[in-house]
Short mmCIF file of C-alpha atoms in Angstrom, two decimals:
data_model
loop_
_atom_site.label_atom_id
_atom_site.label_comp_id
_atom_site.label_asym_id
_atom_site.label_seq_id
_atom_site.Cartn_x
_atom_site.Cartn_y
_atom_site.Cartn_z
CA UNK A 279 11.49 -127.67 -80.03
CA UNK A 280 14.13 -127.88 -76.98
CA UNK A 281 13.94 -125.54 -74.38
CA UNK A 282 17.12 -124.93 -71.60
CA UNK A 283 17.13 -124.37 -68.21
CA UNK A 284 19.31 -123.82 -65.32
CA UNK A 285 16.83 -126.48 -63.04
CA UNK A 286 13.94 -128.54 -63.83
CA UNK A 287 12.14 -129.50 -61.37
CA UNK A 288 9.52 -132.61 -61.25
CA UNK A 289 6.98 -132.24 -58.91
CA UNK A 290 5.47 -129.32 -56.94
CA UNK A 291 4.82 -130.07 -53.87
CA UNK A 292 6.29 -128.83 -50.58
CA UNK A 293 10.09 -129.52 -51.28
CA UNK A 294 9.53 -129.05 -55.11
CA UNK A 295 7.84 -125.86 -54.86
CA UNK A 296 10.37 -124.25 -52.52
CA UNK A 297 13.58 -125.55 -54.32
CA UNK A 298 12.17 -124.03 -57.93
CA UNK A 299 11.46 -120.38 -55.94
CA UNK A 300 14.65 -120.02 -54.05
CA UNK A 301 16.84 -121.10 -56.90
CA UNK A 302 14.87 -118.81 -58.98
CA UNK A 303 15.57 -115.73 -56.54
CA UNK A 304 19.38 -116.68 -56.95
CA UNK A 305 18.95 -116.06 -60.37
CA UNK A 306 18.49 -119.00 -61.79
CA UNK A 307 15.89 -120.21 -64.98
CA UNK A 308 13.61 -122.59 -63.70
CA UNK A 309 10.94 -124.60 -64.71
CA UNK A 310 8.36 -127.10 -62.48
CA UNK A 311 6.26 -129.51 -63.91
CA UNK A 312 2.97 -130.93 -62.16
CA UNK A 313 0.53 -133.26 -63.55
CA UNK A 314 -1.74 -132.58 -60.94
CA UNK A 315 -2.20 -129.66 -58.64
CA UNK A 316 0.15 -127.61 -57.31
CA UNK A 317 0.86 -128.05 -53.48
CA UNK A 318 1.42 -131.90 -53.70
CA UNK A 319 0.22 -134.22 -51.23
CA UNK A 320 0.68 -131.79 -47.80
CA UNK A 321 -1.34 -128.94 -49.19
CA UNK A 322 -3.57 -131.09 -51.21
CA UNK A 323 -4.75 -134.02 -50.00
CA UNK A 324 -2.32 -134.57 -47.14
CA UNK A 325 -1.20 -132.33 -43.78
CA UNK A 326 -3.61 -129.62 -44.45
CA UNK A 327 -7.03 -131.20 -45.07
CA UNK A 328 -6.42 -133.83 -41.78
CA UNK A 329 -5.92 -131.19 -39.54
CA UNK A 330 -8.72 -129.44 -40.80
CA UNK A 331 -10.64 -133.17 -40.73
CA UNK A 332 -8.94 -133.82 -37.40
CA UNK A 333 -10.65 -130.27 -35.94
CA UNK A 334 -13.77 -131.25 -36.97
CA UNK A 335 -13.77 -134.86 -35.50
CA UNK A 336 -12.48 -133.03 -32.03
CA UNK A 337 -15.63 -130.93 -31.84
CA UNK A 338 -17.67 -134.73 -30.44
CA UNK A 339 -14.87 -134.55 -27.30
CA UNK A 340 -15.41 -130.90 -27.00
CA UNK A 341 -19.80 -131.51 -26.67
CA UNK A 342 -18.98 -134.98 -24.53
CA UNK A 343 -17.31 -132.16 -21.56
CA UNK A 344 -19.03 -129.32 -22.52
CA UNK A 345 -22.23 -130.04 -19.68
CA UNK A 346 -19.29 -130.36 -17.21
CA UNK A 347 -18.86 -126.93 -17.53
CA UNK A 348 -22.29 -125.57 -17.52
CA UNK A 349 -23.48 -125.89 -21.67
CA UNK A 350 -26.13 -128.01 -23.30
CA UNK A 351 -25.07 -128.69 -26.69
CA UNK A 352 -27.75 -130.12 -29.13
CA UNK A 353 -25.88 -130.25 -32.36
CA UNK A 354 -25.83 -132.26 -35.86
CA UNK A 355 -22.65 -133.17 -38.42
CA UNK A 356 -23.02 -132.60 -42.29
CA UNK A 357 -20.71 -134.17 -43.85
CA UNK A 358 -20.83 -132.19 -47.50
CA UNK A 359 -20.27 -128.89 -45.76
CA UNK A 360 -17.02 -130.20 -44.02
CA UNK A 361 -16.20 -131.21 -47.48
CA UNK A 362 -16.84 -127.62 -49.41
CA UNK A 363 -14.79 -125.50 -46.83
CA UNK A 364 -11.70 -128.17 -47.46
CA UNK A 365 -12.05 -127.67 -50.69
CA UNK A 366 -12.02 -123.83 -50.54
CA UNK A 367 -9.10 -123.79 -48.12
CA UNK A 368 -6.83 -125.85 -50.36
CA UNK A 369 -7.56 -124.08 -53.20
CA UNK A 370 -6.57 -120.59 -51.65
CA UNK A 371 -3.36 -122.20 -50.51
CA UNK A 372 -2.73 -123.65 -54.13
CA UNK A 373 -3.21 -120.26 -55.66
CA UNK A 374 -0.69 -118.66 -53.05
CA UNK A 375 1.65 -121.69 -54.26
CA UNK A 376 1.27 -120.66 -57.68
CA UNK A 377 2.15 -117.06 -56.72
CA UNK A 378 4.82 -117.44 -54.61
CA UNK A 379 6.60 -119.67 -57.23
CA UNK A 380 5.21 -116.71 -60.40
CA UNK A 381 6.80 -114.38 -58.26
CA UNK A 382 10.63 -114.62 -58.48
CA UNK A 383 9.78 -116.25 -62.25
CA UNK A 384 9.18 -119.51 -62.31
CA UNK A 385 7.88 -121.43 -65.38
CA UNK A 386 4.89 -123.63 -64.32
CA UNK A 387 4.18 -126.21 -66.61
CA UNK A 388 1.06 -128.22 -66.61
CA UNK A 389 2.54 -131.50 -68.02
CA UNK A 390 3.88 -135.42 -67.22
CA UNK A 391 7.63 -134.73 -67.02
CA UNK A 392 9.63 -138.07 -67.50
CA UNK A 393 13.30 -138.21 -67.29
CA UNK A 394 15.11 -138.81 -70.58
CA UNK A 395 18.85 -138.51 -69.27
CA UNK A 396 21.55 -137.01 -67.23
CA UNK A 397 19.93 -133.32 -68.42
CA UNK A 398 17.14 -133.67 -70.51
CA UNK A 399 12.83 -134.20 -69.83
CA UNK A 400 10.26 -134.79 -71.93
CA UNK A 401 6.61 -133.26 -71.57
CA UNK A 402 4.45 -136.01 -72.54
CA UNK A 403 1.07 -133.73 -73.21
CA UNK A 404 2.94 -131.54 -75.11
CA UNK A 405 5.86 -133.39 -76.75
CA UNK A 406 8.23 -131.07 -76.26
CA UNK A 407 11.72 -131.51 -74.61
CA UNK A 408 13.63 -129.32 -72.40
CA UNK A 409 17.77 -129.67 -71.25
CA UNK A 410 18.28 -128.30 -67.77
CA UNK A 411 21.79 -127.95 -65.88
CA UNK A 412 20.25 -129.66 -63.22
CA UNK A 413 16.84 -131.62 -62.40
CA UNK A 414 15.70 -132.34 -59.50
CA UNK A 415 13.23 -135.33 -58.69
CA UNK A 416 10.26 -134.07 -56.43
CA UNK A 417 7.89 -136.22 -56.69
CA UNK A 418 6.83 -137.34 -53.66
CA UNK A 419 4.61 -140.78 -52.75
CA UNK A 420 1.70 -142.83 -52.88
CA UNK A 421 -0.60 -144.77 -51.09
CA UNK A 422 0.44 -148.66 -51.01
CA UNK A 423 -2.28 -150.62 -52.28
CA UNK A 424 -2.07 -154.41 -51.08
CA UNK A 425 -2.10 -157.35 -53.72
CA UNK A 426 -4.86 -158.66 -52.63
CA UNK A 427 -8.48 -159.96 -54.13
CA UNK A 428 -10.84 -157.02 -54.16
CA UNK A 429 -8.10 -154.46 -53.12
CA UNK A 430 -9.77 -151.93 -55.77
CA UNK A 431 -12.82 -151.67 -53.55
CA UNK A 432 -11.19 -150.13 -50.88
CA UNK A 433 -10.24 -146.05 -50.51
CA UNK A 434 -6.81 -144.63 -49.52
CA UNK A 435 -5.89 -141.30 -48.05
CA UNK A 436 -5.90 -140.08 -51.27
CA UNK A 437 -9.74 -140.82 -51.57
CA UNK A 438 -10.85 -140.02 -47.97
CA UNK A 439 -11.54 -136.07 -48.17
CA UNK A 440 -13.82 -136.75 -50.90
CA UNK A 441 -16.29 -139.10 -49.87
CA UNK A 442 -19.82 -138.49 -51.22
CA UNK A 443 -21.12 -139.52 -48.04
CA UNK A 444 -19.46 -141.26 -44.60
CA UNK A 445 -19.72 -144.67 -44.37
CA UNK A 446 -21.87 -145.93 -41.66
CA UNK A 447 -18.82 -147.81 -40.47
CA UNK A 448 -15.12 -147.88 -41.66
CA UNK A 449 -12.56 -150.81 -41.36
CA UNK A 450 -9.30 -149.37 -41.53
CA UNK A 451 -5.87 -151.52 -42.13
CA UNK A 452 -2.73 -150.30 -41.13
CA UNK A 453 -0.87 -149.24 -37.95
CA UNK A 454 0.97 -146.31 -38.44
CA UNK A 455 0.35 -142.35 -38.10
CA UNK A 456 -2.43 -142.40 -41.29
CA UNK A 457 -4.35 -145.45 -39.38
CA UNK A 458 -4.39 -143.51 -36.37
CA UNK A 459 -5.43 -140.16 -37.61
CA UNK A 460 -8.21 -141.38 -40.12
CA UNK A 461 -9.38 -143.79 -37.20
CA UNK A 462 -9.79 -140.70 -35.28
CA UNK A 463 -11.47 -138.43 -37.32
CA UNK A 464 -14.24 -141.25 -38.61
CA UNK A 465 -15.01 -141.76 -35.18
CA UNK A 466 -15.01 -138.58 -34.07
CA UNK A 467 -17.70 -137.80 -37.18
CA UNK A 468 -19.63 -140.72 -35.98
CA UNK A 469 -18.68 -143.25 -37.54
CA UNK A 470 -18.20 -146.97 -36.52
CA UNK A 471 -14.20 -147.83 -36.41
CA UNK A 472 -12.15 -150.52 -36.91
CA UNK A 473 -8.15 -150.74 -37.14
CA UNK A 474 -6.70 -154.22 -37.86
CA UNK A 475 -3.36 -154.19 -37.98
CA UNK A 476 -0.70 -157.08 -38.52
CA UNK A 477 1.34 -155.83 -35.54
CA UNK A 478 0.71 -156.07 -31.51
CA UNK A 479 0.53 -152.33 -31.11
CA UNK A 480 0.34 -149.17 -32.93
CA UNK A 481 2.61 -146.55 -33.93
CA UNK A 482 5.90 -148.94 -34.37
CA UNK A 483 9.11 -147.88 -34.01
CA UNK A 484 7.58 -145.02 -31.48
CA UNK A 485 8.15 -145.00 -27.61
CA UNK A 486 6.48 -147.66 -25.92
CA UNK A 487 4.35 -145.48 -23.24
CA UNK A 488 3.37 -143.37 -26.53
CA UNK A 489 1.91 -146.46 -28.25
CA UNK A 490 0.11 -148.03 -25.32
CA UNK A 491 -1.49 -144.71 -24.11
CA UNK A 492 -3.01 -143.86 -27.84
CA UNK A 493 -4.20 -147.55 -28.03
CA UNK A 494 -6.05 -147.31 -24.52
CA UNK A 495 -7.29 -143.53 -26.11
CA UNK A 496 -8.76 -145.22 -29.46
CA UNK A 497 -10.47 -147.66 -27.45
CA UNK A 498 -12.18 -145.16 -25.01
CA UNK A 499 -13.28 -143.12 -27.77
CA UNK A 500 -14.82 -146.51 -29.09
CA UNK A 501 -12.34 -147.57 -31.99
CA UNK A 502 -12.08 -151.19 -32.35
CA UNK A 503 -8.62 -153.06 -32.88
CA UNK A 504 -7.50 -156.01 -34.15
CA UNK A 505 -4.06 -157.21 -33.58
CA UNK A 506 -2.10 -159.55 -35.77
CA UNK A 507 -4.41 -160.10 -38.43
CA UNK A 508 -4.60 -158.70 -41.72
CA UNK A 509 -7.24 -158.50 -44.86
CA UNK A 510 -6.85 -161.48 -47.19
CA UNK A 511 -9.62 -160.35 -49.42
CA UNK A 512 -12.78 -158.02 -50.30
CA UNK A 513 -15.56 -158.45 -51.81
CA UNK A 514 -19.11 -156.70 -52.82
CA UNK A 515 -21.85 -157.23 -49.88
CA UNK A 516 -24.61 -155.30 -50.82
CA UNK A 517 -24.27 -151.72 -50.47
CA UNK A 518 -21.66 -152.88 -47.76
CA UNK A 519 -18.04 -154.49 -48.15
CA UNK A 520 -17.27 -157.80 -46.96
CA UNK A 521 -13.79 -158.43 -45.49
CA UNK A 522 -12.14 -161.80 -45.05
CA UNK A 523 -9.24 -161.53 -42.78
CA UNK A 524 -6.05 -164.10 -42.29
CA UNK A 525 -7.82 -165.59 -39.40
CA UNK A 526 -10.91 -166.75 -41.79
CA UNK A 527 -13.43 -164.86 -40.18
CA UNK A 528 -15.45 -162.68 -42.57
CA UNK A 529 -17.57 -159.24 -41.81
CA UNK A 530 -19.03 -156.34 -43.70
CA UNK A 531 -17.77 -152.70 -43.38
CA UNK A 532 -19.32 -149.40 -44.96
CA UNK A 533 -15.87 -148.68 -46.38
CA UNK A 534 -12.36 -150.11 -45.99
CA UNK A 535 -9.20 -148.13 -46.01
CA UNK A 536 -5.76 -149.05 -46.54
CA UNK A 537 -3.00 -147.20 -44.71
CA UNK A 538 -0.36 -150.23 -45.10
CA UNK A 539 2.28 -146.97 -45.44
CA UNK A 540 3.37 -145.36 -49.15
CA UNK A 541 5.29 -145.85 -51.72
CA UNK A 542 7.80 -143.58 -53.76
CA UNK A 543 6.66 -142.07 -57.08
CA UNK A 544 9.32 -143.48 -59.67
CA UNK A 545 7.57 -145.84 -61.77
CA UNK A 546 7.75 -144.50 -65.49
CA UNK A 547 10.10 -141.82 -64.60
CA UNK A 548 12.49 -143.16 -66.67
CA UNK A 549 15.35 -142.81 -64.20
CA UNK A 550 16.74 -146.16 -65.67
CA UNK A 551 17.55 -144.22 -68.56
CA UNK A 552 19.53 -141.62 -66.71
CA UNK A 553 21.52 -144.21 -64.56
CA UNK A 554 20.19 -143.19 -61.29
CA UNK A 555 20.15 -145.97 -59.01
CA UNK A 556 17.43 -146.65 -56.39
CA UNK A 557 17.21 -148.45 -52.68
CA UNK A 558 16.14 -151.67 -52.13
CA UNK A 559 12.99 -150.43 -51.08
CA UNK A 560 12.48 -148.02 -54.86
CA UNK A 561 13.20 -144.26 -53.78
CA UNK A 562 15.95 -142.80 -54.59
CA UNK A 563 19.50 -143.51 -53.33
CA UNK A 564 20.85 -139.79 -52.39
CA UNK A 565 23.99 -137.98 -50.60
CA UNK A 566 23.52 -136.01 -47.58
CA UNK A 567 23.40 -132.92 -50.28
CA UNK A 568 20.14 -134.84 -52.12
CA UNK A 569 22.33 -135.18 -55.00
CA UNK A 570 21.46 -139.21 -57.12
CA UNK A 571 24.43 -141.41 -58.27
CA UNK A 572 24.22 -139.21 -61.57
CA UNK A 573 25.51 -135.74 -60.72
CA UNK A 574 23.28 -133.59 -62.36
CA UNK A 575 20.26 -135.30 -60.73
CA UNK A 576 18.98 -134.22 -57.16
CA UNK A 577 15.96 -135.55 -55.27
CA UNK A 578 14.03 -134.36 -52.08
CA UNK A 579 11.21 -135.16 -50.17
CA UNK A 580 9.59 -138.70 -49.71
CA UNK A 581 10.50 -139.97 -53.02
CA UNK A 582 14.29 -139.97 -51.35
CA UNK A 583 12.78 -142.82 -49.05
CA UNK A 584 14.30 -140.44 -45.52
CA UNK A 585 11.60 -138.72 -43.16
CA UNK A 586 8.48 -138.75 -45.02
CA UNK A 587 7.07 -135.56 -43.51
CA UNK A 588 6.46 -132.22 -44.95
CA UNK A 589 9.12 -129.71 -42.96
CA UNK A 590 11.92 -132.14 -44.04
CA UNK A 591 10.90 -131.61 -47.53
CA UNK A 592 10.78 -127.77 -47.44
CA UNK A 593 14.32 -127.84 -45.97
CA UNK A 594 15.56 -130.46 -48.06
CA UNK A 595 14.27 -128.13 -51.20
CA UNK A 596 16.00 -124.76 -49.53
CA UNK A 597 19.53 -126.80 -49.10
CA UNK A 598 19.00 -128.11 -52.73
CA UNK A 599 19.09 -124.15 -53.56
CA UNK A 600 21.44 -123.53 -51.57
CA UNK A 601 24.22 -125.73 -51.84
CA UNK A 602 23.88 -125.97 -55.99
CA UNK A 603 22.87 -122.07 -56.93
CA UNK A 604 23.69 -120.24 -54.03
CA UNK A 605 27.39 -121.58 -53.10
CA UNK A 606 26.42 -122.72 -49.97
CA UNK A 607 27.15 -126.17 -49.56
CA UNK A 608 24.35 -127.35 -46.44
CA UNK A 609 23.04 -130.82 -45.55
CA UNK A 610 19.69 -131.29 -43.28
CA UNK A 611 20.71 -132.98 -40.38
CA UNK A 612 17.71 -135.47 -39.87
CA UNK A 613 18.63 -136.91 -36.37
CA UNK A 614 16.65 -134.59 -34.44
CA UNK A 615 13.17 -134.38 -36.34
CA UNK A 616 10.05 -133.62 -33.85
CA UNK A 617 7.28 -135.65 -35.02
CA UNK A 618 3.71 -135.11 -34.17
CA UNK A 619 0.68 -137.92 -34.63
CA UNK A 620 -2.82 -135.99 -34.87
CA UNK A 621 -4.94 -138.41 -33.25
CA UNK A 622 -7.16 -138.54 -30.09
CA UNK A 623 -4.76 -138.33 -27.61
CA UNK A 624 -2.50 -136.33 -30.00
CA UNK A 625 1.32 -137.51 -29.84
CA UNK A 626 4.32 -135.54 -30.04
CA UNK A 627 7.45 -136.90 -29.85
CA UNK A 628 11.47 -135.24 -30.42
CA UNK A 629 14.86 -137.51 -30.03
CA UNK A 630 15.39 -141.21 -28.82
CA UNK A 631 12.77 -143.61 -27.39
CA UNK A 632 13.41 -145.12 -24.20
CA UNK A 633 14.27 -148.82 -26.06
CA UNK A 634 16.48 -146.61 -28.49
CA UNK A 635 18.14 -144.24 -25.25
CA UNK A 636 18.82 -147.12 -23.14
CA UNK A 637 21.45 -148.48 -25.50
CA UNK A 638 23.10 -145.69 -25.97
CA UNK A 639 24.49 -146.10 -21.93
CA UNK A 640 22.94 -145.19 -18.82
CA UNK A 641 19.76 -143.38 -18.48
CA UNK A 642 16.89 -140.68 -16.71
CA UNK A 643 13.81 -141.42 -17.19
CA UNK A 644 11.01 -138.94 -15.72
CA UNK A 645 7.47 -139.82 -16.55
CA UNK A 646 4.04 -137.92 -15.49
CA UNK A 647 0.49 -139.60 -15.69
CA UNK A 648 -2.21 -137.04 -14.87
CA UNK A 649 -5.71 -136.45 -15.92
CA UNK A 650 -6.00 -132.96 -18.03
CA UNK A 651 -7.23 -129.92 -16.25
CA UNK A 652 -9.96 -129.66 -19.13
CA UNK A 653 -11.50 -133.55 -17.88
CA UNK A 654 -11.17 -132.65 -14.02
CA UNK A 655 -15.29 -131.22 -14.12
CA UNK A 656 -16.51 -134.91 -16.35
CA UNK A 657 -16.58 -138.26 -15.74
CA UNK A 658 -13.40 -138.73 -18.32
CA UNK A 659 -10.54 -140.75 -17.22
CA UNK A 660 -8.09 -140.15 -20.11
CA UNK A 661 -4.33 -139.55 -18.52
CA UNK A 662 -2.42 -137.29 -20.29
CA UNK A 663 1.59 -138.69 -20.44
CA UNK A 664 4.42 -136.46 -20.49
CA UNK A 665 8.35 -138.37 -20.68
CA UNK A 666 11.61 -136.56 -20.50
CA UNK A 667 14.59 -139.11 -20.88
CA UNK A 668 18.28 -138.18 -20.14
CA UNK A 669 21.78 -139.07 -19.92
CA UNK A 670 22.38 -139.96 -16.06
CA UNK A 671 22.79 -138.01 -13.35
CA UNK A 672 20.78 -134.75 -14.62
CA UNK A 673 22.76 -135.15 -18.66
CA UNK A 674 21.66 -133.75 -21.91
CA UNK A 675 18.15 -134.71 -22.91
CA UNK A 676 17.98 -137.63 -25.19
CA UNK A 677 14.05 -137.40 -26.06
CA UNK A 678 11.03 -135.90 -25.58
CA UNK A 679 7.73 -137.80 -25.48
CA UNK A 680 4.34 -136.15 -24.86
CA UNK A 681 0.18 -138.00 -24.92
CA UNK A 682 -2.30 -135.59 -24.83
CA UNK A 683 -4.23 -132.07 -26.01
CA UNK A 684 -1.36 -129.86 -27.49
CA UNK A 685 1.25 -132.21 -27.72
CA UNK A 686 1.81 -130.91 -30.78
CA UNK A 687 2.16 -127.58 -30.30
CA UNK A 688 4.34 -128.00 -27.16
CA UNK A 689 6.73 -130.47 -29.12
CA UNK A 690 7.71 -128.26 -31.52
CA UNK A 691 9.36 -125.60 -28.89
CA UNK A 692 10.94 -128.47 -26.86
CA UNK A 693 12.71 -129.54 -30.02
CA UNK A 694 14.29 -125.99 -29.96
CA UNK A 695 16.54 -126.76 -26.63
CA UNK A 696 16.82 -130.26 -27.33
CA UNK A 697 18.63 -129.42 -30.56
CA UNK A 698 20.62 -126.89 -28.69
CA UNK A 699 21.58 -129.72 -26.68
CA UNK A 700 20.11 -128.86 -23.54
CA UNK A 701 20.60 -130.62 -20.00
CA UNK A 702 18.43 -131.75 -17.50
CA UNK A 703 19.14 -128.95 -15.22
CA UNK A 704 18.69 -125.91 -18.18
CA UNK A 705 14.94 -127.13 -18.27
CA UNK A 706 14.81 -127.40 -14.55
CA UNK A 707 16.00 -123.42 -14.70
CA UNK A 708 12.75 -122.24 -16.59
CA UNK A 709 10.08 -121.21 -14.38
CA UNK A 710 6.65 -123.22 -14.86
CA UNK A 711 3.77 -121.90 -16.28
CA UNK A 712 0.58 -122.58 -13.78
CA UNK A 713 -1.92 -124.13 -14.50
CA UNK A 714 -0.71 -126.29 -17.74
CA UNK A 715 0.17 -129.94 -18.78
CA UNK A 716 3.68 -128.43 -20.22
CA UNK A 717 4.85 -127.58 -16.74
CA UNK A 718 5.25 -131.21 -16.13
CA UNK A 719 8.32 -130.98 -17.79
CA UNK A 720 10.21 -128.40 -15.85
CA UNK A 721 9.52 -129.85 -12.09
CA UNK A 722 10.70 -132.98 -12.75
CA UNK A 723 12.65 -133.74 -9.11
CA UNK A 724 13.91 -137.10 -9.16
CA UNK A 725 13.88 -140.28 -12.37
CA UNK A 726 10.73 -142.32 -11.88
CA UNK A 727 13.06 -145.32 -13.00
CA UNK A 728 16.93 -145.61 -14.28
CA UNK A 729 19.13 -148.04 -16.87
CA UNK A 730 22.44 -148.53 -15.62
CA UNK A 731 24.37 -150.90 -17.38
CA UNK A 732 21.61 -151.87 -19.54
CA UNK A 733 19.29 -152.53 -16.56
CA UNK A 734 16.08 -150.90 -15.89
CA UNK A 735 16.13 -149.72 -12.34
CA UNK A 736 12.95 -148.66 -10.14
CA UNK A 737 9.73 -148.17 -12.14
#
């Protein structure tokens, strides 16, 4: 039995999920296929259940301040109750997935779709084949595992949410945003924390100020970090873990973690067979338009190996729709993503570094280093860090750089004028809002330090 489609879609996560409905609304037959649940790793064990995780760990800042301000807090963390209300959030959101696709018509089917050629799938539960005009490749990522002895007694991201109980202490390995944010929320629960990392720093490949302000957060909040090492092998301790690290040195952990970054889903897709060629580094080679090297095969989201974050798959999904069943030929531009990193301090971060802006000519660069209004009443001494870099002499704003509560939240509406292209002097035009940390960034008077001619100047 062979069933035909306009698009089949593998996958349902964020950019699979809205692909499948707006191509649907445009009148198109369409058919998703998830193995697992529908929502993919944002909605199910990705964006959505950190934030709520990262809330909860917040609440131990939150009681640290609170006598500051006149409270006396005498409260207690259950871990399985955290764990229930995730659970009951994510599946609400999964069932409003499932709607909004049913909606406009949608066939959701419950199955291992592998990729048999330029138009065809095979459902492997079911062994049935369908033909579609198009597929698209949704499939997102997974957790890299190291090869190393012992790696299958460690937990992933994947894992995390799901505990049965928290560890009494938690070595985590890795050095990017999922290091960070996990390190935060274990400690912030009460547990014991450990990064080691094969780097010098965290957060690579983000501005420098950003990276050393976070690492001099973790460590005030008590996270431990080891630089330029890495886990050679694990092994059963007891009821505990025992690491071995690259230096030799050995020590037990409650749990161990890898966030060593993720890998795209293609293995056993059967791509091969279709003649769609990969990167060096196994997603998917695509056009700015998602389309593969075969024509009737798109891809979006992280198994396309771009910007591994949620948004950029939802609009990746809606140009997909667009440009094939709408007529509407549109490309994401990806140059100007804002970026946010949900530890304690929280990051948020639009445009070029500082390294990356001062070789693009000569540069602004306004920094502020202030201790948040909401420490002023403790004994806290965390600096909040707000950068604004710029072309010279009052230019266009290159990038955006903020450490500290909200970062977040203000990041996302400076990415609206910085993608407008806005100058120095339209943000000095907007009138500041008293008393907040954002203000920072519209009474900026003079550069704390210059790059002229590829020299830093003052600073």
């Amino acid at each position: 039995m062979t069933d035909s489609y306009d698009l089949v879609v593998i996958g349902a996560g964020s950019g699979g999920v809205r692909a499948a409905r707006m191509a649907a609304t445009y009148g198109a037959k369409v058919a998703i296929i998830e193995e697992f649940r529908v929502g993919g790793t944002c909605v199910i064990r990705g964006c959505v259940p950190k934030k709520l995780y990262v809330y909860a760990s917040r609440f131990h800042d939150l009681f640290d301040v609170a006598s500051s301000f006149g409270w006396q807090v005498d409260a207690s963390f259950d871990w399985p109750t955290l764990v229930a209300a995730k659970e009951k959030e994510i599946t609400r959101l999964e069932s409003a997935y499932v709607a909004n696709l049913e909606k406009p018509g949608v066939e959701i089917i419950r199955d291992r779709g592998l990729v048999t050629g330029p138009n065809g799938v095979h459902l492997v539960r079911q062994a049935r084949d369908l033909t579609a005009k198009f597929i698209l490749i949704a499939t997102g990522a997974h957790p890299h595992i190291p090869h190393i002895p012992g790696a299958e007694l460690a937990i992933t991201s994947n894992e995390a949410f799901d505990l049965p109980a928290l560890p009494h202490s938690i070595l985590i390995e890795g050095g990017g945003y999922i290091a960070v944010e996990f390190a935060t929320i274990f400690a912030g629960l009460g547990v014991d924390t450990t990064i080691i990392y094969r780097g010098d720093c965290v957060l690579r490949g983000f501005d420098e100020d950003m990276r050393r302000g976070l690492e001099a957060g973790l460590t005030d909040r008590g996270i431990k970090l080891i630089y330029q090492t890495t886990i050679k092998s694990l092994a059963k301790h007891g009821n505990d873990i025992s690491a071995t690290f690259s230096d030799g040195v050995t020590a037990p952990f409650g749990a161990v973690m890898f966030a060593t970054g993720r890998t795209p889903n293609v293995r056993g897709l059967g791509l091969d067979k279709a003649g769609v060629q990969l990167e060096s580094s196994g997603a998917i080679k695509v056009d700015a338009w998602s389309q593969s090297t075969v024509p009737s095969i798109y891809a979006v989201g992280d198994v396309t190996g771009r910007a591994a974050l949620t948004p950029v798959a939802i609009r990746e999904g809606w140009y997909f729709a667009e440009t094939v069943f709408n007529n509407n030929r549109l490309a994401v531009d990806h140059s100007q993503i804002p970026t946010a990193v949900f530890s304690d301090p929280e990051i948020g971060t639009i445009g070029l570094t500082e390294a990356e802006a001062a070789t693009h000519g000569d540069i602004d660069v306004y920094v502020a280093r202030f201790r948040p209004m909401m420490n002023t009443l403790s004994t806290r001494t965390e600096r909040m860090i707000l950068k604004l870099i710029t072309e010279k002499d009052g230019g266009k704003v290159l990038g955006c750089h903020i450490l500290g509560s909200g970062a977040a939240e203000m990041i996302q509406l400076v990415a609206i004028p910085v993608g407008m292209g806005a100058s120095k002097p339209d943000f000095d035009r907007a009138i500041a809002l008293h008393p907040s940390a954002a203000e920072e960034l519209v009474t900026f008077k003079a550069p704390t330090y210059t790059y002229r001619n590829g020299e830093k100047i003052g600073g």
